[in-house]
Amino acid sequence: MKKQVKEDRFQGHDYYNIDALLHDDHKIARDAVRSWVKQEVSPIIEAYSDKAECPVHLFKGLAEIGAFGPSLPEKYGGGGMDEIAYGIIMQELERGDSGIRSMASVQGSLVMYPIYKFGSEEQRMKYLPKLGSGEFIGCFGLTEPDHGSNPSGMVTNIKDDGDAYILNGAKMWITNSPVADIAVVWAKDESGVVRGLIVEKDMKGFSAPAIHGKWSLRASITGELIFEDVRVPKSNVLPGVSGMKGPLSCLSKARYGIAWGAIGAAMDCYDSALRYSQERSQFGRPIGQFQLTQKKLAEMITEITKAQLLVWRLGVLANEGNATPAQISMAKRNNVAMALDVAREARQIHGGMGITNEYPVMRHMMNLETVLTYEGTHDIHLLITGMDVTGLNAFS
Amino acid sequence: MKILVCVSKTPDTTARIAFKDSNTVFDSNGVQFIMNPYDEWYALVRAVELVEAGGGSVTLINVGREDNDTILRKGLAIGADDAVRIDAEADSAFFVASQIAAYAKEQSFDLVLLGKETIDYNGSEVGSMLAQLLDMPFVSHASDMQVSGSEATISREIEGGTEVLSAALPLVVSAAKGLAEQRIPNMKGIMGAKRKPLAVIPPVAVAGRTQTVAFSVPEAKGAVRMIDPDNMEELVRLLHEESKVI
């Protein structure tokens, strides 16, 4: 596909010198992923988004730089890094495109993580190195057509059949599903308990059609998972977990990455708007000299800086094993909404050019509409915070 | 083969350049620093390639303070085996070359590689000074280098073509574009780099020979002026009287 001639001139923004709080390996990881994005993502992303096509070849590159499960132990194909490094990698990938970050966070947090956390040693050794190296692509099946914000109402189910379970049901909005080799699927057993299963693409009765017509995450492939009497060996059931805490712990991991990732998209929009405001002249002076433009830019960098501090602290808590799901919800909700606001303001600063793919802003803006909704909607996360501070459950 | 690769820290290519203290000191406030790309992309990567193919070791060296350790760790993540930092301000090319030479004399390296210049001062001085101080041959601007036994064959891009030279090891070579391709370190390399040795040694006493008096930034480019195509006389007048190019 045609490469874009325009140079990616992005530079990072660190108004409060948060770099001083990072370790060398965090900064080196950030620079490495930023270089990779400039080399591999920026030149092609507009063309792939335009055609609504997934750059599947990037799975290999993401694996080579170590973007899949960077905080999992090296023995299982991970990078042995800490949670801040994982967050920074997600930030830099989403600086390129939310869809590329989604490819990596699904593979790492929603597929490799549950197999590592809840899988048997045999399952770990069978799947994790191949997922880490990009040989296998994975996807995660929780959301159903009629059960999005209420996943525990799922109807996908398994029935005992000797040495296997018979899986029936359907999952919706599944990132990577049409190109996936395996799916980590959550389904209810005969007593209504949620279990995790590893479903392989060649299993009879399993299909994963693509969903078309998205105006968001156009460079990421999304599909369904359809199970019609799929016979899944019992050895493919994740032995280490039962109940909703299985999928929810995966979501905490992925939401944590999104809280960081959204800052990447916001920084890219801010960076582009700041540069444009200095290069674009109207009424005989750069538009950055007008108070209303400065207000937009000043508020953008203020909100980005607050979000950076939020995830840094969340990262420290995560490294200590003390980040609560509610704290992660707050960061995901705040940072994604922040990024969407920044994208919209940046779009205005770019004027008419802001609606074209000459600049990354409108693509980020459209992507962030998905990010605002997936992995727990903006409103659901608010109610999680509400429940956490009041002790009262608004869901039931 | 024992290879020494000299690396510098430079402001990122997108950094805003400003000076302080009456324009005598570079203002590093808010500036992001990187490893000098000529050192990283070409000198270091070629050194790592040579060792991967024929065995040996790659040692990184830098003259600077503790905050330079990040670039040394990055170099270790790319594939160097160990690193040395001479703990002093790198305040002139002669000072830097003298410090590196004092270390290298004790170590008997077969090859000393560095970028053809840093992207901040563009001095291109350290390589030739090092060769002189170490009494080694020096080849600058290498765009290709093959080593066979104790002899290196090196190509340089020159006006209108390529020059091919041969030189005996030990040798100092400065690297230009084309010598290798940028390698992005992966997460395993970055974690592995934390376990590789990084020695910090004190500087030797060297008297500076130059002193920076002042810096100045180039004047900002003026706005483009459009001249009516029917008014060529005005264009000629501006080129003659204002731009003074004709």
XYZ file of C-alpha atoms in Angstrom:
642
model
C 0.000 0.000 0.000
C 1.185 3.520 -0.820
C 3.420 5.096 1.778
C 2.822 8.643 2.859
C 5.542 11.077 1.823
C 4.847 13.433 4.704
C 7.348 13.135 7.538
C 6.158 12.274 11.033
C 7.567 15.192 12.992
C 6.118 14.197 16.349
C 8.027 15.034 19.482
C 7.048 14.068 23.001
C 5.568 16.551 25.446
C 6.587 16.474 29.088
C 5.620 19.770 30.675
C 6.252 18.658 34.258
C 9.485 16.754 33.593
C 7.844 13.447 34.446
C 10.799 11.853 32.661
C 12.721 12.406 35.892
C 10.360 9.868 37.518
C 11.039 7.215 34.880
C 13.847 4.662 34.791
C 16.285 4.261 31.922
C 14.479 1.185 30.599
C 11.186 3.114 30.456
C 12.773 5.893 28.422
C 14.635 3.505 26.130
C 11.449 1.490 25.568
C 9.563 4.661 24.745
C 12.183 5.805 22.258
C 12.336 2.355 20.692
C 8.571 2.136 20.171
C 8.429 5.744 19.003
C 11.113 5.011 16.396
C 9.257 1.888 15.327
C 5.984 3.784 14.962
C 7.670 6.517 12.920
C 9.263 3.889 10.702
C 6.478 1.336 10.339
C 3.146 2.915 11.276
C 3.122 6.610 10.354
C 4.012 6.099 6.671
C 1.138 3.656 6.076
C -1.556 4.343 8.639
C -3.561 6.901 6.678
C -3.729 4.622 3.642
C -4.859 1.606 5.678
C -7.422 3.672 7.579
C -8.676 5.127 4.326
C -9.243 1.649 2.901
C -10.481 0.241 6.224
C -7.837 -2.468 6.019
C -5.801 -3.977 8.850
C -2.016 -3.888 8.334
C -1.712 -7.525 9.419
C 2.021 -7.521 8.653
C 2.522 -5.295 11.704
C 1.777 -8.202 14.066
C 5.228 -9.544 13.271
C 6.862 -6.169 13.844
C 4.989 -5.634 17.102
C 6.274 -9.020 18.238
C 9.843 -8.207 17.222
C 9.955 -5.045 19.295
C 8.407 -6.950 22.195
C 5.039 -5.180 22.367
C 3.087 -8.351 23.184
C 2.898 -9.016 26.893
C 5.970 -6.957 27.794
C 5.283 -7.379 31.500
C 4.933 -11.171 31.338
C 7.964 -13.302 32.310
C 10.536 -13.880 29.545
C 10.091 -17.662 29.877
C 6.602 -17.329 28.396
C 7.468 -14.988 25.556
C 7.077 -11.740 27.503
C 9.621 -9.025 28.166
C 9.896 -9.192 31.945
C 9.244 -5.461 32.190
C 7.243 -3.545 34.765
C 3.771 -2.034 34.428
C 5.063 1.469 33.687
C 7.056 0.152 30.734
C 3.928 -1.650 29.518
C 1.949 1.582 29.790
C 4.578 3.583 27.942
C 4.622 1.062 25.106
C 0.835 1.381 24.791
C 1.144 5.185 24.834
C 3.620 5.174 21.974
C 1.616 2.694 19.908
C -1.560 4.713 20.337
C 0.396 7.833 19.409
C 0.565 6.103 16.047
C -3.020 4.808 16.012
C -5.515 3.438 18.534
C -6.093 0.457 16.240
C -2.424 -0.539 16.350
C -2.454 -0.222 20.125
C -5.597 -2.358 20.177
C -3.820 -5.092 18.204
C -1.127 -5.169 20.879
C -3.276 -4.764 23.975
C -5.674 -7.517 22.943
C -2.807 -9.888 22.224
C -0.950 -9.047 25.437
C -3.587 -8.210 28.034
C -6.604 -10.160 26.890
C -5.058 -13.290 25.411
C -1.546 -13.822 26.790
C -2.375 -12.501 30.259
C -5.310 -14.888 31.012
C -3.384 -17.863 29.635
C -0.434 -16.899 31.833
C -2.537 -16.089 34.879
C -5.180 -18.821 34.712
C -3.717 -21.382 32.307
C -1.990 -24.669 33.089
C 1.765 -24.908 32.563
C 1.036 -27.001 29.468
C -1.288 -24.311 28.065
C 1.264 -21.613 28.824
C 4.057 -23.406 27.016
C 1.801 -24.356 24.115
C 0.458 -20.888 23.362
C 2.434 -18.076 25.018
C 5.747 -18.252 23.101
C 3.827 -18.388 19.797
C 1.644 -15.449 20.810
C 4.680 -13.479 22.017
C 6.514 -14.049 18.744
C 3.490 -13.106 16.621
C 3.278 -16.575 15.090
C -0.215 -16.805 16.604
C -2.728 -13.988 16.705
C -5.234 -14.090 19.519
C -8.582 -12.518 20.328
C -10.815 -12.262 23.386
C -14.510 -13.125 23.418
C -16.602 -11.615 26.182
C -19.056 -9.058 24.719
C -22.202 -10.476 23.117
C -24.749 -8.840 20.800
C -27.192 -8.424 23.696
C -24.699 -8.203 26.546
C -22.183 -5.356 26.354
C -22.066 -3.394 29.605
C -23.676 -6.357 31.355
C -21.335 -9.211 30.435
C -22.490 -11.434 33.290
C -25.797 -11.799 31.445
C -23.992 -13.720 28.686
C -25.804 -16.569 26.966
C -22.805 -18.285 25.365
C -22.581 -21.637 27.112
C -20.762 -24.946 27.427
C -22.213 -28.390 28.050
C -20.238 -31.325 29.411
C -19.632 -34.063 26.840
C -17.088 -36.465 28.290
C -13.562 -35.292 27.525
C -14.830 -32.089 25.892
C -17.324 -29.296 26.243
C -19.838 -28.370 23.535
C -19.723 -24.603 23.030
C -22.660 -22.607 21.637
C -23.291 -18.873 21.350
C -21.958 -15.719 19.710
C -19.619 -12.897 20.610
C -19.586 -9.421 19.057
C -17.105 -6.521 18.586
C -14.088 -8.783 18.853
C -10.810 -7.079 17.918
C -8.569 -9.281 15.715
C -11.164 -12.097 15.504
C -11.206 -12.633 11.699
C -7.400 -13.041 11.620
C -7.010 -14.847 14.934
C -5.532 -18.322 15.398
C -6.993 -18.682 18.861
C -9.749 -17.060 20.898
C -9.989 -16.853 24.677
C -13.740 -17.238 25.113
C -15.832 -16.768 28.229
C -18.930 -18.934 28.504
C -21.275 -20.223 31.194
C -21.222 -23.865 32.228
C -24.337 -25.846 33.069
C -24.441 -24.429 36.578
C -24.168 -20.854 35.274
C -20.509 -20.328 36.260
C -18.370 -18.373 33.784
C -15.371 -20.347 32.503
C -12.547 -19.438 30.127
C -11.757 -21.619 27.095
C -9.092 -21.517 24.428
C -10.818 -22.045 21.086
C -8.665 -22.749 18.041
C -9.633 -21.445 14.634
C -9.840 -24.865 12.974
C -12.331 -26.293 15.460
C -15.452 -27.457 13.686
C -18.442 -25.148 14.056
C -16.350 -22.052 14.834
C -16.389 -19.022 12.529
C -15.290 -15.389 12.877
C -16.845 -13.094 10.247
C -15.604 -9.504 9.997
C -17.733 -6.481 10.903
C -17.698 -3.850 8.158
C -18.736 -0.215 7.948
C -16.831 1.149 10.959
C -16.005 4.858 11.006
C -13.525 4.256 13.799
C -10.477 2.014 14.339
C -10.546 1.498 10.603
C -7.017 0.054 10.542
C -7.971 -2.559 13.133
C -9.971 -5.619 12.188
C -13.081 -6.363 14.235
C -15.440 -9.289 13.950
C -17.795 -11.741 15.558
C -17.208 -15.171 17.040
C -19.883 -17.722 16.233
C -19.953 -21.109 17.946
C -22.252 -23.819 16.669
C -21.757 -27.009 18.629
C -17.997 -26.466 18.809
C -16.334 -29.371 20.552
C -13.601 -27.882 22.797
C -11.362 -30.400 24.613
C -11.449 -30.045 28.389
C -7.690 -29.536 28.264
C -8.459 -26.167 26.633
C -10.371 -24.860 29.647
C -8.402 -22.391 31.783
C -8.166 -24.267 35.087
C -7.169 -21.342 37.279
C -10.360 -19.289 37.361
C -14.122 -19.478 37.410
C -16.631 -16.638 37.565
C -16.567 -13.099 36.238
C -13.303 -12.257 37.989
C -11.554 -14.096 35.137
C -12.565 -11.766 32.317
C -12.706 -8.712 34.598
C -9.089 -9.098 35.690
C -8.085 -9.189 32.011
C -10.103 -6.056 31.405
C -8.356 -4.294 34.278
C -5.055 -5.059 32.613
C -6.215 -3.796 29.226
C -7.951 -0.718 30.659
C -4.734 0.162 32.435
C -2.974 0.112 29.051
C -5.724 2.234 27.501
C -5.329 4.878 30.226
C -1.726 5.255 29.037
C -2.525 4.770 25.375
C -5.042 7.608 25.214
C -2.283 10.025 26.241
C -0.382 9.002 23.118
C -3.312 9.933 20.873
C -3.786 13.196 22.775
C -0.098 14.097 22.493
C -0.115 13.457 18.760
C -3.123 15.769 18.310
C -1.610 18.446 20.549
C 1.771 18.170 18.827
C 0.198 18.568 15.411
C -1.994 21.488 16.557
C 0.913 23.274 18.245
C 3.048 23.009 15.128
C 0.173 24.029 12.863
C -0.564 27.059 15.057
C 2.999 28.245 14.582
C 3.143 27.615 10.849
C -0.322 28.777 9.786
C -0.729 32.546 9.466
C -3.947 34.533 9.307
C -4.381 38.287 9.569
C -0.623 38.608 9.172
C 0.459 36.547 12.166
C 0.669 32.906 13.261
C -2.691 31.695 14.549
C -0.859 30.576 17.708
C -0.615 34.261 18.579
C -4.374 34.590 18.981
C -5.736 34.254 22.480
C -8.428 31.745 21.533
C -5.844 29.429 19.961
C -3.584 29.783 22.977
C -6.499 28.955 25.267
C -7.071 25.718 23.385
C -3.378 24.776 23.404
C -2.874 25.735 27.050
C -5.850 23.679 28.147
C -4.710 20.738 26.051
C -1.237 20.595 27.589
C -2.690 21.136 31.072
C -5.030 18.168 30.662
C -2.318 16.010 29.070
C 0.027 16.782 31.965
C -2.638 15.866 34.545
C -3.307 12.614 32.691
C 0.427 11.831 32.588
C 0.693 12.258 36.338
C -2.403 10.116 36.876
C -1.024 7.152 34.937
C 2.441 7.491 36.391
C 0.989 7.135 39.887
C -1.296 4.347 38.717
C 1.782 2.631 37.262
C 3.599 2.817 40.588
C 0.543 1.319 42.304
C 0.334 -1.402 39.641
C 4.015 -2.243 40.125
C 3.331 -2.670 43.827
C 0.297 -4.824 43.025
C -1.957 -2.232 44.642
C -3.851 -0.678 41.707
C -7.547 -1.366 42.266
C -9.976 -1.962 39.376
C -11.808 1.215 40.445
C -8.601 3.266 40.249
C -7.978 1.848 36.781
C -11.561 2.733 35.777
C -11.021 6.333 36.845
C -7.835 6.642 34.791
C -9.309 4.958 31.707
C -12.407 7.138 31.805
C -10.594 10.391 32.486
C -7.788 9.924 30.006
C -9.872 8.734 27.089
C -12.375 11.588 27.514
C -9.425 13.968 27.828
C -7.899 12.630 24.611
C -11.189 12.965 22.756
C -11.557 16.576 23.920
C -7.974 17.319 22.897
C -8.592 15.760 19.473
C -11.715 17.879 18.928
C -9.969 21.101 19.960
C -6.942 20.191 17.836
C -9.275 19.603 14.901
C -10.549 23.151 15.273
C -7.042 24.612 15.362
C -6.278 22.828 12.095
C -9.289 24.506 10.497
C -10.421 22.859 7.287
C -7.166 20.905 7.030
C -8.141 19.155 10.258
C -10.791 17.090 8.507
C -8.337 15.658 5.973
C -5.846 12.830 6.371
C -3.004 15.279 5.783
C -3.025 15.483 9.583
C -3.608 12.671 12.098
C -6.181 14.515 14.182
C -9.521 13.432 12.735
C -8.355 9.802 12.556
C -7.457 9.906 16.252
C -10.756 11.609 17.021
C -12.778 8.930 15.261
C -10.701 6.172 16.868
C -11.218 7.635 20.316
C -15.000 7.390 19.942
C -14.489 3.619 20.068
C -11.966 3.806 22.874
C -14.467 5.861 24.891
C -16.939 2.981 24.605
C -14.945 -0.245 24.553
C -13.433 -1.900 27.609
C -16.193 -0.383 29.739
C -18.076 2.661 28.515
C -17.445 6.161 29.782
C -20.651 6.025 31.838
C -20.068 2.558 33.253
C -16.649 3.606 34.550
C -18.275 6.599 36.218
C -20.659 4.257 38.001
C -17.747 2.067 39.072
C -16.210 5.130 40.726
C -19.622 6.018 42.138
C -20.020 2.553 43.605
C -16.479 2.658 44.992
C -16.954 5.933 46.837
C -20.535 5.387 48.056
C -20.500 1.656 48.580
C -23.844 1.553 46.754
C -24.346 -0.443 43.580
C -26.082 1.472 40.764
C -26.151 -1.582 38.494
C -28.656 -3.638 40.450
C 37.866 -8.426 17.349
C 37.706 -5.837 20.130
C 35.785 -2.771 19.027
C 35.395 0.527 20.847
C 32.426 2.673 19.838
C 32.392 6.303 20.952
C 28.911 7.696 21.507
C 27.691 11.212 22.233
C 24.478 12.600 23.575
C 22.811 15.225 21.388
C 19.532 17.138 21.515
C 16.713 15.446 19.629
C 16.456 16.666 16.051
C 13.107 18.297 16.849
C 14.411 20.161 19.945
C 14.043 23.929 20.205
C 17.549 25.403 20.290
C 18.202 28.293 22.725
C 21.107 29.635 24.752
C 21.471 31.194 28.189
C 24.075 33.099 30.264
C 24.620 35.779 27.616
C 24.564 33.212 24.813
C 27.534 31.242 26.150
C 25.749 28.088 27.315
C 23.253 25.818 25.550
C 19.910 25.934 27.343
C 18.995 22.297 27.938
C 15.782 23.123 29.793
C 12.938 21.083 28.310
C 15.222 19.531 25.671
C 14.986 15.801 25.006
C 18.325 14.147 24.334
C 19.137 11.177 22.154
C 22.202 9.181 21.192
C 23.909 10.940 18.289
C 22.357 9.169 15.261
C 25.665 8.784 13.387
C 27.110 7.029 16.445
C 24.027 4.883 16.990
C 22.631 3.983 13.595
C 25.910 3.487 11.764
C 28.975 3.144 14.035
C 27.396 1.047 16.774
C 25.234 -1.114 14.522
C 28.174 -1.886 12.190
C 30.297 -2.793 15.210
C 27.588 -5.137 16.490
C 27.262 -6.685 13.014
C 31.021 -7.307 12.787
C 31.057 -9.006 16.185
C 27.950 -11.062 15.358
C 29.687 -12.302 12.198
C 33.225 -12.818 13.470
C 33.132 -12.815 17.260
C 34.697 -10.392 19.696
C 33.213 -7.629 21.784
C 31.819 -4.135 21.491
C 32.591 -1.598 24.210
C 30.771 1.727 24.337
C 32.446 4.836 25.654
C 31.055 8.253 26.506
C 32.432 11.304 28.254
C 29.683 12.847 30.353
C 27.695 12.908 33.542
C 25.303 10.398 35.042
C 22.331 11.447 32.912
C 24.220 10.069 29.893
C 23.785 6.549 31.271
C 20.437 6.339 29.458
C 22.110 6.473 26.062
C 24.735 3.955 27.166
C 21.984 1.583 28.315
C 20.300 2.056 24.967
C 23.554 1.144 23.229
C 23.804 -1.961 25.395
C 20.198 -2.794 24.446
C 21.137 -2.525 20.765
C 23.889 -5.076 21.268
C 27.073 -3.668 22.828
C 28.632 -5.886 25.486
C 29.782 -3.343 28.027
C 30.027 0.394 28.523
C 32.382 2.912 30.056
C 31.495 6.443 31.085
C 34.261 8.913 31.831
C 32.691 11.085 34.480
C 33.361 14.625 33.251
C 31.707 17.412 31.286
C 32.465 16.988 27.580
C 33.426 20.601 27.055
C 35.572 20.384 23.924
C 36.517 17.904 21.202
C 40.124 17.829 22.365
C 39.112 17.067 25.932
C 36.817 14.237 24.790
C 39.406 12.761 22.408
C 42.080 12.912 25.103
C 39.872 11.119 27.635
C 38.895 8.368 25.202
C 42.492 7.963 24.017
C 43.749 7.624 27.601
C 41.259 4.788 28.164
C 41.773 3.124 24.775
C 45.579 3.021 25.131
C 45.193 0.658 28.066
C 42.805 -1.685 26.266
C 44.289 -2.503 22.814
C 41.195 -2.213 20.637
C 41.368 -3.452 17.042
C 38.876 -0.895 15.812
C 37.600 2.423 17.133
C 34.327 3.531 15.553
C 32.384 6.750 15.919
C 29.939 8.850 13.931
C 31.336 11.236 11.323
C 29.986 14.133 13.402
C 27.505 14.934 16.136
C 24.281 16.505 14.976
C 24.561 19.396 17.430
C 28.072 20.881 16.983
C 28.923 19.098 13.696
C 32.605 19.413 14.575
C 33.936 16.155 13.023
C 37.009 16.589 15.197
C 37.114 13.764 17.725
C 37.860 10.982 15.206
C 40.975 12.549 13.750
C 42.221 13.691 17.161
C 41.751 10.169 18.525
C 43.700 8.655 15.631
C 46.525 11.073 16.270
C 46.563 10.460 20.010
C 46.414 6.672 19.524
C 48.833 6.717 16.598
C 46.406 4.829 14.392
C 45.318 5.369 10.781
C 42.035 7.270 10.378
C 39.383 6.879 7.700
C 36.472 9.288 7.844
C 32.925 9.136 6.414
C 32.835 5.369 5.896
C 29.691 4.242 4.079
C 30.806 0.601 3.854
C 33.368 -1.374 5.796
C 34.467 -4.990 5.518
C 37.107 -6.488 7.764
C 39.220 -9.456 6.751
C 41.935 -10.606 9.112
C 43.881 -7.531 10.124
C 42.827 -5.408 7.180
C 39.737 -3.273 6.602
C 38.313 -2.266 3.223
C 36.340 0.932 3.496
C 34.201 2.879 1.007
C 33.610 6.599 1.201
C 31.129 8.601 -0.825
C 32.986 11.367 -2.629
C 31.911 13.987 -5.150
C 30.586 12.090 -8.152
C 31.455 8.586 -6.974
C 32.907 6.265 -4.363
C 36.440 5.927 -3.057
C 37.612 2.544 -1.770
C 40.471 2.402 0.714
C 42.231 -0.302 2.610
C 43.898 0.132 5.969
C 45.523 -2.104 8.524
C 44.034 -2.585 11.987
C 44.119 -1.103 14.561
C 42.247 1.741 13.014
C 39.888 4.645 13.738
C 36.865 4.941 11.421
C 34.136 7.562 11.402
C 30.744 6.379 10.158
C 28.494 7.989 7.577
C 25.023 7.087 6.328
C 24.989 3.715 4.614
C 27.475 1.958 6.890
C 24.606 0.118 8.570
C 20.885 0.387 9.139
C 19.243 1.625 12.297
C 18.384 -1.125 14.766
C 15.520 -0.565 17.153
C 16.176 -2.313 20.455
C 13.454 -4.715 21.556
C 12.119 -5.132 25.061
C 14.240 -8.220 25.779
C 17.349 -6.293 24.722
C 16.354 -3.385 26.944
C 15.906 -5.669 29.937
C 19.155 -7.517 29.123
C 21.000 -4.184 29.021
C 20.236 -3.646 32.695
C 22.453 -6.629 33.490
C 25.423 -5.594 31.329
C 28.412 -3.831 32.919
C 28.556 -0.036 32.850
C 31.776 1.246 34.430
C 32.203 4.843 35.532
C 35.795 6.037 35.637
C 37.345 9.384 36.570
C 38.821 11.633 33.866
C 42.533 12.154 33.331
C 43.882 15.685 33.722
C 43.743 17.486 30.371
C 44.000 21.229 29.877
C 41.380 22.653 27.540
C 42.695 24.322 24.410
C 39.584 26.160 23.298
C 36.877 28.065 25.056
C 33.380 28.887 23.838
C 32.945 32.640 23.652
C 29.376 32.889 22.378
C 26.641 31.166 20.403
C 24.126 32.791 18.138
C 21.048 31.427 16.424
C 20.520 32.119 12.726
C 18.175 34.941 11.894
C 14.625 33.811 11.329
C 13.683 33.383 7.694
C 11.602 36.249 6.361
C 8.148 35.706 4.956
C 7.810 34.781 1.296
C 7.151 37.847 -0.814
C 5.072 37.468 -3.918
C 6.043 39.604 -6.901
C 3.658 40.319 -9.734
C 4.887 38.320 -12.785
C 4.451 41.465 -14.865
C 6.778 43.435 -12.609
C 10.161 41.845 -13.250
C 11.880 45.152 -12.629
C 10.780 45.005 -8.997
C 12.128 41.431 -8.673
C 15.495 42.518 -10.069
C 15.557 45.550 -7.790
C 14.848 43.391 -4.662
C 17.463 40.788 -5.592
C 19.989 43.563 -6.159
C 19.244 45.982 -3.349
C 17.783 43.852 -0.558
C 19.071 40.312 -1.040
C 22.238 41.558 -2.710
C 22.597 38.334 -4.691
C 22.895 39.985 -8.112
